[in-house]
């Protein structure tokens, strides 16, 4: 084997043995770089006689050519291996459960319901529930709205189709039927709130066909309007986290309360925005009153012995006032961006001390 042949097999073996791209680059520089062995060899051609050059030239060039080919072949192999290992380490196993913690958020309505339960629990109230598909007796009749009563027309009621000979059920138009269900199933003293869905055929920026109300009911001996006002004041101060909440009770009419009062909450204007607290202006917030003796009697209690107060309030409206949303319809659109923006941390527990809205 000639010297050049030995050199060639030597270089090819070294190139083959290069384990990665940096090692291969070292071999390339050693062979073909400016100071490389083969480059040096090519330079010797200049010092040769024309005959020698004619004999050696093609052989040295052929050696250079072979080594260059081997280098690029090895480079291709190493690059492919590098890509392969990158692909292998960067794969995502889509079958593995994601571990980024809870993804959803608590809807403001659920958050406010939790806050209500928390606040009223501190005042000794428990939470009561009733069906959303309700008998007319619970929704109207027992609440002093017999069939011919004009007040039934005050509610744009959804009536369900009834089987032959049966009375149509309704989607409850308010949470007040839970008052009746509670009074007919529990003995006084009664202190409950009843949050839940209610339905009326109505839709604009502040009305949706389904909305949420919370009902409050206290039945005991010697209950009067003072208890009602104190309870509402205490509740609203805790809910809005302000001590300067001022209430105004206006005479009103509900068939199931006598006397009845519409409750306004005072606001002040700061930087062009209405802020609850103070009494520069008034916002209507809820309906209330002393439970009508006829309602107490319809539930089987003696109105001479027991009195009570009740109130009903829109939960969505409470959420809008506290958390600053202005379109009720967005509450029920199911838009994830809205939910991410207005939703609450899913594992947070509402407490009074931590700020119920924190
Ligand atoms: N049920 C009434 C309504 O939806 C609100 C209310 C409840 C008023 C309790 C007085 C007492 O309009």
GROMACS .gro file of C-alpha atoms and ligand atoms in nm:
model
  370
    1UNK     CA    1   0.000   0.000   0.000
    2UNK     CA    2   0.139   0.341  -0.094
    3UNK     CA    3   0.176   0.615   0.164
    4UNK     CA    4  -0.123   0.795   0.019
    5UNK     CA    5  -0.338   0.484   0.043
    6UNK     CA    6  -0.241   0.438   0.408
    7UNK     CA    7  -0.318   0.803   0.472
    8UNK     CA    8  -0.657   0.769   0.308
    9UNK     CA    9  -0.770   0.466   0.506
   10UNK     CA   10  -0.636   0.632   0.818
   11UNK     CA   11  -0.845   0.945   0.759
   12UNK     CA   12  -1.154   0.749   0.664
   13UNK     CA   13  -1.128   0.550   0.988
   14UNK     CA   14  -1.089   0.866   1.195
   15UNK     CA   15  -1.390   1.026   1.026
   16UNK     CA   16  -1.596   0.715   1.084
   17UNK     CA   17  -1.501   0.716   1.452
   18UNK     CA   18  -1.615   1.080   1.509
   19UNK     CA   19  -1.896   1.036   1.761
   20UNK     CA   20  -2.063   1.375   1.722
   21UNK     CA   21  -2.061   1.689   1.512
   22UNK     CA   22  -1.794   1.878   1.716
   23UNK     CA   23  -1.561   1.573   1.695
   24UNK     CA   24  -1.619   1.556   1.319
   25UNK     CA   25  -1.540   1.927   1.285
   26UNK     CA   26  -1.207   1.867   1.465
   27UNK     CA   27  -1.122   1.597   1.208
   28UNK     CA   28  -1.220   1.824   0.919
   29UNK     CA   29  -0.991   2.101   1.043
   30UNK     CA   30  -0.710   1.849   1.100
   31UNK     CA   31  -0.741   1.716   0.743
   32UNK     CA   32  -0.865   2.001   0.525
   33UNK     CA   33  -0.820   2.316   0.739
   34UNK     CA   34  -0.555   2.576   0.650
   35UNK     CA   35  -0.295   2.387   0.851
   36UNK     CA   36  -0.457   2.047   0.782
   37UNK     CA   37  -0.254   1.744   0.682
   38UNK     CA   38  -0.403   1.711   0.333
   39UNK     CA   39  -0.384   2.086   0.268
   40UNK     CA   40  -0.015   2.067   0.358
   41UNK     CA   41   0.024   1.777   0.119
   42UNK     CA   42  -0.135   1.977  -0.163
   43UNK     CA   43   0.110   2.258  -0.094
   44UNK     CA   44   0.404   2.020  -0.166
   45UNK     CA   45   0.289   2.002  -0.530
   46UNK     CA   46   0.439   2.349  -0.586
   47UNK     CA   47   0.788   2.226  -0.503
   48UNK     CA   48   0.774   1.923  -0.733
   49UNK     CA   49   0.919   1.880  -1.079
   50UNK     CA   50   0.656   1.884  -1.356
   51UNK     CA   51   0.686   1.505  -1.393
   52UNK     CA   52   0.642   1.436  -1.023
   53UNK     CA   53   0.351   1.680  -1.013
   54UNK     CA   54   0.184   1.507  -1.305
   55UNK     CA   55   0.214   1.174  -1.122
   56UNK     CA   56   0.131   1.292  -0.766
   57UNK     CA   57  -0.122   1.572  -0.841
   58UNK     CA   58  -0.417   1.355  -0.938
   59UNK     CA   59  -0.351   1.114  -0.650
   60UNK     CA   60  -0.337   1.384  -0.384
   61UNK     CA   61  -0.646   1.553  -0.530
   62UNK     CA   62  -0.824   1.219  -0.531
   63UNK     CA   63  -0.731   1.169  -0.164
   64UNK     CA   64  -0.864   1.516  -0.081
   65UNK     CA   65  -1.183   1.438  -0.270
   66UNK     CA   66  -1.238   1.107  -0.084
   67UNK     CA   67  -1.180   1.262   0.257
   68UNK     CA   68  -1.418   1.552   0.175
   69UNK     CA   69  -1.686   1.302   0.065
   70UNK     CA   70  -1.641   1.094   0.381
   71UNK     CA   71  -1.671   1.408   0.593
   72UNK     CA   72  -2.000   1.515   0.436
   73UNK     CA   73  -2.142   1.161   0.449
   74UNK     CA   74  -2.055   1.134   0.819
   75UNK     CA   75  -2.199   1.483   0.880
   76UNK     CA   76  -2.531   1.376   0.727
   77UNK     CA   77  -2.543   1.068   0.951
   78UNK     CA   78  -2.462   1.265   1.268
   79UNK     CA   79  -2.713   1.542   1.184
   80UNK     CA   80  -2.989   1.288   1.130
   81UNK     CA   81  -2.905   1.123   1.464
   82UNK     CA   82  -2.911   1.461   1.638
   83UNK     CA   83  -3.255   1.543   1.495
   84UNK     CA   84  -3.377   1.197   1.590
   85UNK     CA   85  -3.275   1.236   1.953
   86UNK     CA   86  -3.423   1.589   1.968
   87UNK     CA   87  -3.755   1.457   1.839
   88UNK     CA   88  -3.743   1.173   2.091
   89UNK     CA   89  -3.677   1.399   2.390
   90UNK     CA   90  -3.927   1.667   2.286
   91UNK     CA   91  -4.228   1.441   2.234
   92UNK     CA   92  -4.544   1.519   2.428
   93UNK     CA   93  -4.732   1.223   2.567
   94UNK     CA   94  -5.086   1.337   2.501
   95UNK     CA   95  -5.227   1.050   2.703
   96UNK     CA   96  -5.073   1.178   3.026
   97UNK     CA   97  -5.303   1.386   3.249
   98UNK     CA   98  -5.205   1.753   3.252
   99UNK     CA   99  -5.077   1.871   3.584
  100UNK     CA  100  -5.132   2.246   3.572
  101UNK     CA  101  -5.389   2.257   3.855
  102UNK     CA  102  -5.757   2.340   3.829
  103UNK     CA  103  -5.846   2.508   3.499
  104UNK     CA  104  -6.195   2.645   3.553
  105UNK     CA  105  -6.313   2.943   3.751
  106UNK     CA  106  -6.610   2.995   3.980
  107UNK     CA  107  -6.892   3.189   3.813
  108UNK     CA  108  -6.964   3.520   3.989
  109UNK     CA  109  -7.321   3.402   4.060
  110UNK     CA  110  -7.192   3.092   4.241
  111UNK     CA  111  -6.938   3.307   4.422
  112UNK     CA  112  -7.208   3.547   4.542
  113UNK     CA  113  -7.429   3.255   4.650
  114UNK     CA  114  -7.138   3.124   4.859
  115UNK     CA  115  -7.085   3.467   5.007
  116UNK     CA  116  -7.457   3.497   5.092
  117UNK     CA  117  -7.457   3.159   5.264
  118UNK     CA  118  -7.147   3.260   5.459
  119UNK     CA  119  -7.285   3.597   5.571
  120UNK     CA  120  -7.628   3.465   5.667
  121UNK     CA  121  -7.482   3.163   5.844
  122UNK     CA  122  -7.316   3.411   6.079
  123UNK     CA  123  -7.662   3.557   6.146
  124UNK     CA  124  -7.809   3.213   6.223
  125UNK     CA  125  -7.978   3.148   5.887
  126UNK     CA  126  -7.964   2.816   5.707
  127UNK     CA  127  -7.995   2.760   5.331
  128UNK     CA  128  -8.324   2.618   5.197
  129UNK     CA  129  -8.400   2.491   4.848
  130UNK     CA  130  -8.708   2.429   4.637
  131UNK     CA  131  -8.790   2.300   4.289
  132UNK     CA  132  -8.760   2.522   3.983
  133UNK     CA  133  -9.068   2.356   3.829
  134UNK     CA  134  -9.329   2.461   4.078
  135UNK     CA  135  -9.700   2.414   4.152
  136UNK     CA  136  -9.908   2.725   4.102
  137UNK     CA  137 -10.021   2.684   4.462
  138UNK     CA  138  -9.668   2.738   4.597
  139UNK     CA  139  -9.570   3.001   4.342
  140UNK     CA  140  -9.893   3.205   4.362
  141UNK     CA  141 -10.194   3.084   4.557
  142UNK     CA  142 -10.037   3.027   4.899
  143UNK     CA  143  -9.858   3.361   4.857
  144UNK     CA  144 -10.194   3.538   4.860
  145UNK     CA  145 -10.229   3.543   4.482
  146UNK     CA  146 -10.542   3.343   4.406
  147UNK     CA  147 -10.616   3.262   4.043
  148UNK     CA  148 -10.805   3.579   3.966
  149UNK     CA  149 -10.553   3.800   4.145
  150UNK     CA  150 -10.422   4.078   3.919
  151UNK     CA  151 -10.073   4.040   4.071
  152UNK     CA  152 -10.030   3.716   3.879
  153UNK     CA  153 -10.006   3.930   3.568
  154UNK     CA  154  -9.709   4.116   3.725
  155UNK     CA  155  -9.496   3.812   3.652
  156UNK     CA  156  -9.439   3.709   3.290
  157UNK     CA  157  -9.480   3.346   3.378
  158UNK     CA  158  -9.366   3.043   3.179
  159UNK     CA  159  -9.645   2.783   3.203
  160UNK     CA  160  -9.567   2.419   3.124
  161UNK     CA  161  -9.816   2.209   2.929
  162UNK     CA  162 -10.015   1.998   3.171
  163UNK     CA  163 -10.153   1.647   3.119
  164UNK     CA  164 -10.536   1.639   3.066
  165UNK     CA  165 -10.727   1.743   3.374
  166UNK     CA  166 -10.422   1.860   3.570
  167UNK     CA  167 -10.319   2.213   3.654
  168UNK     CA  168 -10.021   2.347   3.457
  169UNK     CA  169  -9.698   2.375   3.649
  170UNK     CA  170  -9.488   2.689   3.617
  171UNK     CA  171  -9.119   2.771   3.611
  172UNK     CA  172  -9.103   2.951   3.943
  173UNK     CA  173  -9.114   3.326   3.889
  174UNK     CA  174  -8.946   3.404   4.221
  175UNK     CA  175  -8.790   3.224   4.517
  176UNK     CA  176  -9.088   3.310   4.741
  177UNK     CA  177  -9.246   2.963   4.700
  178UNK     CA  178  -8.955   2.834   4.912
  179UNK     CA  179  -9.104   3.045   5.197
  180UNK     CA  180  -9.420   2.837   5.171
  181UNK     CA  181  -9.233   2.506   5.142
  182UNK     CA  182  -9.031   2.595   5.450
  183UNK     CA  183  -9.326   2.710   5.662
  184UNK     CA  184  -9.527   2.401   5.573
  185UNK     CA  185  -9.242   2.165   5.661
  186UNK     CA  186  -9.067   2.329   5.960
  187UNK     CA  187  -9.175   2.467   6.292
  188UNK     CA  188  -9.086   2.826   6.389
  189UNK     CA  189  -8.848   2.981   6.473
  190UNK     CA  190  -8.750   2.985   6.107
  191UNK     CA  191  -8.448   3.165   5.966
  192UNK     CA  192  -8.363   3.072   5.610
  193UNK     CA  193  -8.226   3.209   5.289
  194UNK     CA  194  -8.322   3.044   4.962
  195UNK     CA  195  -8.092   3.121   4.670
  196UNK     CA  196  -8.170   2.981   4.327
  197UNK     CA  197  -8.280   3.010   3.967
  198UNK     CA  198  -8.600   3.188   3.874
  199UNK     CA  199  -8.769   3.244   3.537
  200UNK     CA  200  -8.967   3.518   3.366
  201UNK     CA  201  -9.034   3.581   3.001
  202UNK     CA  202  -8.822   3.894   2.972
  203UNK     CA  203  -8.493   3.981   2.799
  204UNK     CA  204  -8.281   4.298   2.772
  205UNK     CA  205  -7.952   4.428   2.918
  206UNK     CA  206  -8.080   4.394   3.274
  207UNK     CA  207  -8.327   4.105   3.233
  208UNK     CA  208  -8.270   3.748   3.122
  209UNK     CA  209  -8.541   3.478   3.103
  210UNK     CA  210  -8.349   3.286   3.370
  211UNK     CA  211  -8.204   3.481   3.657
  212UNK     CA  212  -8.115   3.427   4.023
  213UNK     CA  213  -8.285   3.544   4.337
  214UNK     CA  214  -8.222   3.499   4.703
  215UNK     CA  215  -8.516   3.486   4.939
  216UNK     CA  216  -8.485   3.559   5.308
  217UNK     CA  217  -8.745   3.452   5.564
  218UNK     CA  218  -8.770   3.488   5.940
  219UNK     CA  219  -9.074   3.357   6.129
  220UNK     CA  220  -9.096   3.381   6.505
  221UNK     CA  221  -9.290   3.553   6.781
  222UNK     CA  222  -9.265   3.931   6.809
  223UNK     CA  223  -9.087   3.993   6.479
  224UNK     CA  224  -9.120   4.348   6.342
  225UNK     CA  225  -8.987   4.576   6.066
  226UNK     CA  226  -8.694   4.682   6.285
  227UNK     CA  227  -8.560   4.328   6.263
  228UNK     CA  228  -8.596   4.340   5.886
  229UNK     CA  229  -8.409   4.668   5.851
  230UNK     CA  230  -8.126   4.561   6.084
  231UNK     CA  231  -8.086   4.229   5.907
  232UNK     CA  232  -8.069   4.389   5.563
  233UNK     CA  233  -7.827   4.656   5.681
  234UNK     CA  234  -7.600   4.400   5.845
  235UNK     CA  235  -7.613   4.178   5.538
  236UNK     CA  236  -7.540   4.456   5.289
  237UNK     CA  237  -7.254   4.603   5.494
  238UNK     CA  238  -7.090   4.261   5.510
  239UNK     CA  239  -7.159   4.185   5.145
  240UNK     CA  240  -7.030   4.513   5.003
  241UNK     CA  241  -6.756   4.528   5.269
  242UNK     CA  242  -6.844   4.886   5.361
  243UNK     CA  243  -6.969   5.036   5.687
  244UNK     CA  244  -7.125   5.342   5.524
  245UNK     CA  245  -7.406   5.153   5.348
  246UNK     CA  246  -7.731   5.350   5.393
  247UNK     CA  247  -8.074   5.199   5.325
  248UNK     CA  248  -8.399   5.369   5.240
  249UNK     CA  249  -8.727   5.181   5.278
  250UNK     CA  250  -9.005   5.298   5.046
  251UNK     CA  251  -9.366   5.182   5.088
  252UNK     CA  252  -9.451   4.936   4.815
  253UNK     CA  253  -9.686   4.652   4.733
  254UNK     CA  254  -9.639   4.277   4.722
  255UNK     CA  255  -9.939   4.047   4.768
  256UNK     CA  256  -9.749   3.829   5.015
  257UNK     CA  257  -9.623   4.102   5.249
  258UNK     CA  258  -9.806   4.368   5.450
  259UNK     CA  259  -9.670   4.625   5.494
  260UNK     CA  260  -9.430   4.600   5.201
  261UNK     CA  261  -9.117   4.800   5.141
  262UNK     CA  262  -8.892   4.846   4.844
  263UNK     CA  263  -8.536   4.885   4.968
  264UNK     CA  264  -8.299   5.134   4.805
  265UNK     CA  265  -7.929   5.153   4.875
  266UNK     CA  266  -7.748   5.488   4.875
  267UNK     CA  267  -7.452   5.568   4.653
  268UNK     CA  268  -7.205   5.852   4.603
  269UNK     CA  269  -7.053   5.962   4.274
  270UNK     CA  270  -6.674   5.934   4.263
  271UNK     CA  271  -6.488   6.025   3.942
  272UNK     CA  272  -6.812   5.994   3.749
  273UNK     CA  273  -6.879   5.644   3.884
  274UNK     CA  274  -7.150   5.539   4.127
  275UNK     CA  275  -6.997   5.388   4.439
  276UNK     CA  276  -7.218   5.223   4.700
  277UNK     CA  277  -7.215   5.398   5.035
  278UNK     CA  278  -7.338   5.739   5.144
  279UNK     CA  279  -7.665   5.886   5.021
  280UNK     CA  280  -7.613   6.117   4.724
  281UNK     CA  281  -7.842   5.902   4.514
  282UNK     CA  282  -8.051   5.588   4.553
  283UNK     CA  283  -8.054   5.256   4.372
  284UNK     CA  284  -8.342   5.011   4.397
  285UNK     CA  285  -8.208   4.686   4.536
  286UNK     CA  286  -8.472   4.452   4.675
  287UNK     CA  287  -8.831   4.389   4.778
  288UNK     CA  288  -8.931   4.311   5.133
  289UNK     CA  289  -9.201   4.331   5.397
  290UNK     CA  290  -9.376   4.164   5.688
  291UNK     CA  291  -9.512   3.825   5.584
  292UNK     CA  292  -9.885   3.867   5.516
  293UNK     CA  293 -10.103   3.703   5.785
  294UNK     CA  294 -10.288   3.520   5.506
  295UNK     CA  295  -9.961   3.359   5.391
  296UNK     CA  296  -9.882   3.251   5.747
  297UNK     CA  297 -10.233   3.106   5.778
  298UNK     CA  298 -10.213   2.933   5.437
  299UNK     CA  299  -9.902   2.755   5.565
  300UNK     CA  300 -10.092   2.627   5.870
  301UNK     CA  301  -9.951   2.865   6.131
  302UNK     CA  302 -10.148   3.102   6.357
  303UNK     CA  303 -10.081   3.461   6.242
  304UNK     CA  304 -10.178   3.590   6.587
  305UNK     CA  305  -9.893   3.391   6.735
  306UNK     CA  306  -9.630   3.414   6.462
  307UNK     CA  307  -9.505   3.704   6.257
  308UNK     CA  308  -9.216   3.732   6.023
  309UNK     CA  309  -9.037   3.929   5.759
  310UNK     CA  310  -8.924   3.831   5.412
  311UNK     CA  311  -8.714   3.982   5.139
  312UNK     CA  312  -8.624   3.891   4.785
  313UNK     CA  313  -8.322   4.015   4.596
  314UNK     CA  314  -8.164   3.956   4.256
  315UNK     CA  315  -7.833   3.772   4.300
  316UNK     CA  316  -7.712   3.869   3.953
  317UNK     CA  317  -7.775   4.232   4.039
  318UNK     CA  318  -7.577   4.195   4.362
  319UNK     CA  319  -7.288   4.048   4.161
  320UNK     CA  320  -7.306   4.327   3.902
  321UNK     CA  321  -7.298   4.596   4.172
  322UNK     CA  322  -7.016   4.438   4.367
  323UNK     CA  323  -6.792   4.321   4.085
  324UNK     CA  324  -6.867   4.585   3.823
  325UNK     CA  325  -7.025   4.401   3.530
  326UNK     CA  326  -7.278   4.597   3.329
  327UNK     CA  327  -7.453   4.350   3.100
  328UNK     CA  328  -7.653   4.074   3.261
  329UNK     CA  329  -7.677   3.873   2.938
  330UNK     CA  330  -7.298   3.808   2.943
  331UNK     CA  331  -7.351   3.614   3.268
  332UNK     CA  332  -7.515   3.331   3.077
  333UNK     CA  333  -7.336   3.341   2.739
  334UNK     CA  334  -7.075   3.086   2.851
  335UNK     CA  335  -6.793   3.293   2.694
  336UNK     CA  336  -6.469   3.153   2.840
  337UNK     CA  337  -6.295   3.492   2.814
  338UNK     CA  338  -6.568   3.649   3.031
  339UNK     CA  339  -6.545   3.363   3.278
  340UNK     CA  340  -6.166   3.391   3.298
  341UNK     CA  341  -6.191   3.764   3.354
  342UNK     CA  342  -6.475   3.773   3.607
  343UNK     CA  343  -6.449   3.421   3.752
  344UNK     CA  344  -6.304   3.340   4.092
  345UNK     CA  345  -6.030   3.099   4.194
  346UNK     CA  346  -6.190   2.759   4.207
  347UNK     CA  347  -6.054   2.647   4.541
  348UNK     CA  348  -6.086   2.976   4.730
  349UNK     CA  349  -6.321   2.966   5.026
  350UNK     CA  350  -6.522   3.281   5.092
  351UNK     CA  351  -6.471   3.406   5.444
  352UNK     CA  352  -6.575   3.730   5.607
  353UNK     CA  353  -6.233   3.802   5.755
  354UNK     CA  354  -6.046   3.737   5.431
  355UNK     CA  355  -6.287   3.966   5.248
  356UNK     CA  356  -6.564   3.762   5.097
  357UNK     CA  357  -6.474   3.899   4.758
  358UNK     CA  358  -6.101   3.833   4.789
  359LIG     N1  359  -9.081   3.768   4.537
  359LIG     C1  360  -9.067   3.911   4.511
  359LIG     C2  361  -9.032   3.933   4.366
  359LIG     O1  362  -8.975   3.846   4.305
  359LIG     C3  363  -8.965   3.973   4.600
  359LIG     C4  364  -9.006   3.971   4.745
  359LIG     C5  365  -8.974   3.865   4.825
  359LIG     C6  366  -9.076   4.075   4.798
  359LIG     C7  367  -9.010   3.864   4.957
  359LIG     C8  368  -9.114   4.076   4.930
  359LIG     C9  369  -9.080   3.970   5.011
  359LIG     O2  370  -9.060   4.035   4.309
   0.00000   0.00000   0.00000
